[in-house]
CSV table of C-alpha atoms in Angstrom, one decimal:
chain,number,residue,atom,x,y,z
A,765,MET,CA,90.9,111.6,103.9
A,766,SER,CA,90.5,111.3,107.7
A,767,TYR,CA,93.2,108.8,109.0
A,768,GLN,CA,94.1,108.8,112.7
A,769,ILE,CA,97.5,107.1,113.1
A,770,ASN,CA,99.5,106.8,116.3
A,771,PRO,CA,103.1,105.5,116.5
A,772,ARG,CA,103.8,101.9,117.1
A,773,GLN,CA,104.0,101.1,120.8
A,774,PRO,CA,107.0,98.7,121.7
A,775,VAL,CA,105.6,97.6,125.0
A,776,VAL,CA,106.0,93.8,125.2
A,777,SER,CA,109.5,92.6,126.0
A,778,GLN,CA,111.2,89.8,124.1
A,779,GLU,CA,111.6,87.9,127.4
A,780,LEU,CA,107.8,88.0,128.0
A,781,LEU,CA,107.1,86.8,124.4
A,782,ALA,CA,109.5,83.9,124.8
A,783,ALA,CA,107.9,82.9,128.1
A,784,TYR,CA,104.4,82.7,126.4
A,785,ARG,CA,105.6,80.9,123.3
A,786,SER,CA,104.6,77.5,124.5
A,787,ILE,CA,101.5,78.4,126.5
A,788,PRO,CA,98.2,77.4,124.8
A,789,SER,CA,95.2,79.7,124.8
A,790,SER,CA,93.2,77.0,126.7
A,791,THR,CA,95.7,77.2,129.6
A,792,LEU,CA,94.8,80.9,130.0
A,793,GLY,CA,91.1,79.9,129.8
A,794,HIS,CA,91.5,77.7,132.9
A,795,PHE,CA,92.0,80.9,135.0
A,796,SER,CA,89.7,83.5,133.4
A,797,ASP,CA,87.7,84.6,130.4
A,798,ARG,CA,89.2,88.1,130.7
A,799,GLY,CA,90.8,88.9,127.3
A,800,PHE,CA,89.1,86.0,125.5
A,801,LEU,CA,87.8,87.1,122.1
A,802,ARG,CA,84.3,85.7,121.9
A,803,GLY,CA,83.1,84.6,118.5
A,804,ILE,CA,86.6,84.9,116.9
A,805,LYS,CA,87.7,81.6,115.3
A,806,PRO,CA,90.8,80.3,113.6
A,807,LEU,CA,90.5,80.2,109.8
A,808,PHE,CA,92.3,76.9,109.5
A,809,ASN,CA,93.8,74.1,111.8
A,810,ASP,CA,97.2,73.7,113.3
A,811,ILE,CA,97.5,77.4,113.8
A,812,ARG,CA,99.7,79.3,116.4
A,813,MET,CA,100.0,83.0,116.8
A,814,LEU,CA,101.9,85.1,119.4
A,815,GLY,CA,102.9,88.8,119.1
A,816,GLN,CA,102.5,92.4,120.1
A,817,VAL,CA,99.3,94.1,118.9
A,818,ILE,CA,98.9,96.8,116.4
A,819,THR,CA,95.2,97.9,116.5
A,820,VAL,CA,93.3,98.9,113.4
A,821,LYS,CA,89.8,100.3,113.0
A,822,VAL,CA,88.2,99.8,109.6
A,823,PHE,CA,85.0,101.3,108.3
A,824,PRO,CA,83.8,99.0,105.6
A,825,PRO,CA,83.5,99.2,102.7
A,826,ASP,CA,86.6,101.4,103.1
A,827,GLY,CA,89.6,99.2,103.8
A,828,SER,CA,92.4,101.5,102.8
A,829,ILE,CA,93.7,102.1,106.3
A,830,LEU,CA,95.0,98.6,106.3
A,831,ARG,CA,97.8,99.7,104.0
A,832,GLU,CA,99.0,102.2,106.6
A,833,ALA,CA,98.8,99.6,109.4
A,834,LEU,CA,101.0,97.2,107.3
A,835,LEU,CA,103.5,100.0,106.6
A,836,LEU,CA,103.7,100.7,110.4
A,837,SER,CA,104.0,97.0,111.4
A,838,GLU,CA,107.3,95.2,112.3
A,839,PRO,CA,108.2,91.5,112.3
A,840,GLY,CA,106.3,89.6,115.0
A,841,ASP,CA,103.4,92.1,115.2
A,842,VAL,CA,99.8,91.0,115.2
A,843,LEU,CA,97.2,93.2,113.4
A,844,VAL,CA,93.9,93.2,115.4
A,845,ILE,CA,91.2,94.7,113.3
A,846,GLU,CA,87.8,96.1,114.4
A,847,CYS,CA,85.3,96.3,111.6
A,848,VAL,CA,82.8,99.1,112.4
A,849,GLY,CA,79.4,98.8,110.7
A,850,ASP,CA,79.2,96.1,108.0
A,851,GLU,CA,80.9,93.0,109.5
A,852,GLU,CA,80.0,90.9,106.4
A,853,CYS,CA,82.3,93.0,104.2
A,854,GLY,CA,85.6,91.1,104.0
A,855,CYS,CA,88.5,93.4,104.8
A,856,TRP,CA,91.4,90.9,104.6
A,857,GLY,CA,92.4,88.7,101.7
A,858,GLU,CA,95.2,87.2,99.7
A,859,LEU,CA,97.1,90.3,98.7
A,860,ARG,CA,97.2,91.8,102.2
A,861,THR,CA,98.2,88.4,103.5
A,862,LEU,CA,101.2,88.3,101.1
A,863,ALA,CA,102.1,91.8,102.2
A,864,GLY,CA,101.8,90.7,105.8
A,865,LEU,CA,104.1,87.8,105.2
A,866,ILE,CA,106.7,90.1,103.6
A,867,LYS,CA,106.5,92.4,106.7
A,868,GLY,CA,106.8,89.4,109.0
A,869,LEU,CA,103.5,89.6,110.8
A,870,ALA,CA,102.8,86.9,113.4
A,871,GLY,CA,99.1,86.9,112.6
A,872,VAL,CA,95.9,88.8,111.9
A,873,VAL,CA,92.7,89.0,114.0
A,874,VAL,CA,89.5,90.4,112.3
A,875,SER,CA,86.3,91.2,114.1
A,876,GLY,CA,84.4,90.8,110.8
A,877,ALA,CA,84.9,88.8,107.6
A,878,VAL,CA,87.9,87.7,105.5
A,879,THR,CA,88.0,86.7,101.8
A,880,ASP,CA,90.2,84.5,99.5
A,881,VAL,CA,89.9,81.7,102.1
A,882,SER,CA,91.6,79.0,100.0
A,883,ALA,CA,94.6,81.2,99.3
A,884,LEU,CA,94.8,82.3,103.0
A,885,ARG,CA,94.9,78.7,104.1
A,886,ARG,CA,97.6,77.9,101.5
A,887,HIS,CA,99.9,80.8,102.5
A,888,GLY,CA,99.7,79.9,106.2
A,889,LEU,CA,99.7,83.3,107.9
A,890,PRO,CA,97.7,82.8,111.1
A,891,VAL,CA,94.3,84.4,110.6
A,892,PHE,CA,91.4,84.5,113.0
A,893,CYS,CA,88.0,86.0,112.1
A,894,ARG,CA,84.3,86.0,112.7
A,895,ASP,CA,83.1,85.1,109.2
A,896,VAL,CA,84.1,84.8,105.5
A,897,SER,CA,82.7,86.7,102.6
A,898,ALA,CA,82.9,87.3,98.8
A,899,TYR,CA,81.8,90.9,99.3
A,900,THR,CA,85.0,93.0,100.1
A,901,THR,CA,86.3,96.4,101.1
A,902,ARG,CA,88.0,98.7,98.6
A,903,GLY,CA,90.4,101.6,98.6
A,904,ILE,CA,88.1,104.5,99.2
A,905,GLY,CA,90.6,106.4,101.4
A,906,ALA,CA,88.0,108.1,103.6
A,907,GLN,CA,88.7,107.1,107.2
A,908,GLY,CA,90.4,104.7,109.5
A,909,GLU,CA,92.5,104.4,112.7
A,910,VAL,CA,95.7,102.7,113.6
A,911,ASN,CA,97.0,102.3,117.2
A,912,HIS,CA,93.9,103.6,118.9
A,913,THR,CA,91.8,101.6,121.5
A,914,ILE,CA,89.4,99.2,119.8
A,915,THR,CA,86.9,96.6,120.8
A,916,VAL,CA,87.0,93.0,119.4
A,917,GLY,CA,85.0,90.1,120.7
A,918,GLY,CA,83.8,92.1,123.7
A,919,VAL,CA,87.4,92.9,124.7
A,920,ARG,CA,89.0,96.3,124.9
A,921,VAL,CA,92.2,96.1,123.0
A,922,GLN,CA,95.1,98.5,123.2
A,923,PRO,CA,98.2,98.9,121.0
A,924,GLY,CA,101.1,97.1,122.6
A,925,ASP,CA,98.9,94.3,124.1
A,926,LEU,CA,99.9,90.7,123.8
A,927,ALA,CA,98.0,88.4,121.4
A,928,ILE,CA,97.9,84.6,121.9
A,929,GLY,CA,96.0,82.5,119.4
A,930,ASP,CA,95.8,78.9,118.4
A,931,ASP,CA,93.2,76.3,117.3
A,932,ASP,CA,91.1,77.0,120.4
A,933,GLY,CA,90.8,80.8,119.9
A,934,VAL,CA,92.4,84.1,120.9
A,935,PHE,CA,93.3,85.8,124.1
A,936,ILE,CA,94.4,89.5,124.3
A,937,LEU,CA,96.4,90.4,127.5
A,938,ASP,CA,97.7,93.8,128.5
A,939,PRO,CA,101.4,93.5,129.4
A,940,GLY,CA,100.8,93.9,133.2
A,941,GLN,CA,98.2,91.1,133.1
A,942,ALA,CA,100.5,88.9,131.1
A,943,VAL,CA,103.3,89.3,133.7
A,944,GLU,CA,100.9,88.7,136.6
A,945,LEU,CA,99.4,85.5,135.1
A,946,LEU,CA,102.7,84.0,133.9
A,947,PRO,CA,103.9,82.2,137.1
A,948,GLU,CA,100.7,80.2,137.6
A,949,LEU,CA,100.4,79.5,133.8
A,950,LEU,CA,103.9,78.0,133.9
A,951,VAL,CA,103.1,75.9,136.9
A,952,LYS,CA,99.9,74.6,135.2
A,953,GLU,CA,101.8,73.7,132.1
A,954,GLU,CA,104.4,71.7,134.0
A,955,THR,CA,101.7,69.9,136.0
A,956,ASP,CA,99.6,69.2,132.9
A,957,GLN,CA,102.7,67.8,131.1
A,958,LYS,CA,103.5,65.4,134.0
A,959,ARG,CA,99.9,64.2,134.1
A,960,ARG,CA,99.8,63.9,130.3
A,961,ASP,CA,102.9,61.7,130.3
A,962,GLU,CA,101.4,59.5,133.1
A,963,LEU,CA,98.2,59.0,131.1
A,964,LEU,CA,100.0,58.3,127.9
A,965,GLN,CA,102.1,55.7,129.6
A,966,ARG,CA,99.0,54.0,131.0
A,967,LEU,CA,97.3,54.2,127.6
A,968,HIS,CA,100.2,52.5,125.8
A,969,ALA,CA,100.4,49.8,128.4
A,970,ARG,CA,96.8,48.8,128.4
A,971,PRO,CA,95.6,45.7,126.6
A,972,ALA,CA,94.3,46.2,123.0
A,973,TYR,CA,90.6,45.4,122.4
A,974,ILE,CA,88.9,43.9,119.4
A,975,GLY,CA,85.2,44.3,119.9
A,976,ALA,CA,84.5,43.1,123.4
A,977,ILE,CA,87.5,40.7,123.5
A,978,ALA,CA,90.7,41.7,125.2
A,979,VAL,CA,93.8,40.8,123.2
A,980,CYS,CA,96.8,40.3,125.5
A,981,PRO,CA,99.8,42.3,124.1
A,982,TRP,CA,102.4,39.7,125.3
A,983,PRO,CA,102.7,35.9,124.8
A,984,LEU,CA,100.8,33.7,127.2
């Protein structure tokens, strides 16, 4: 067995997490692609994930290191998993999802494939991945890493980073970057909400149309 496990890194403050709780990933995307995980998609719709990162490096078909990552995790953490080699070998499925829910994970990001898709959707733990597969890892117990630097979706990910994910994708920010971006993100969110309210008001006030004939919403 050749596991390399570093302690959990409690880097992200609760105040910073609270500030990002209502910020969509697409708001980040208006300012930069730095930290955007290319090719990583949500497994189902109406999904939201926010938490501090625990990194995992898996060497399929050996997925046994994920047990160690789950044991190390705390409520609100996000497992970010780099699959080295065979990315079509599903390393995350129903039983690990149930264990993750018991541990209180905020979500899971996988650079490769996941399995048991129907069950994962039913259980509702936010999962983001590159693919799905019926071919899966097993408990060989040969190698793996927890809380070392990994690369997912072209982004260098460190333990203790901040993960933000929703229906539009995933961003990973280091704590310094998250603090630096926050003021302009909050301004944009406030500006967008005002503009959204204005447009919705105009939308609801417009005449209804049936085909090409305008129907006046009030009596003539």
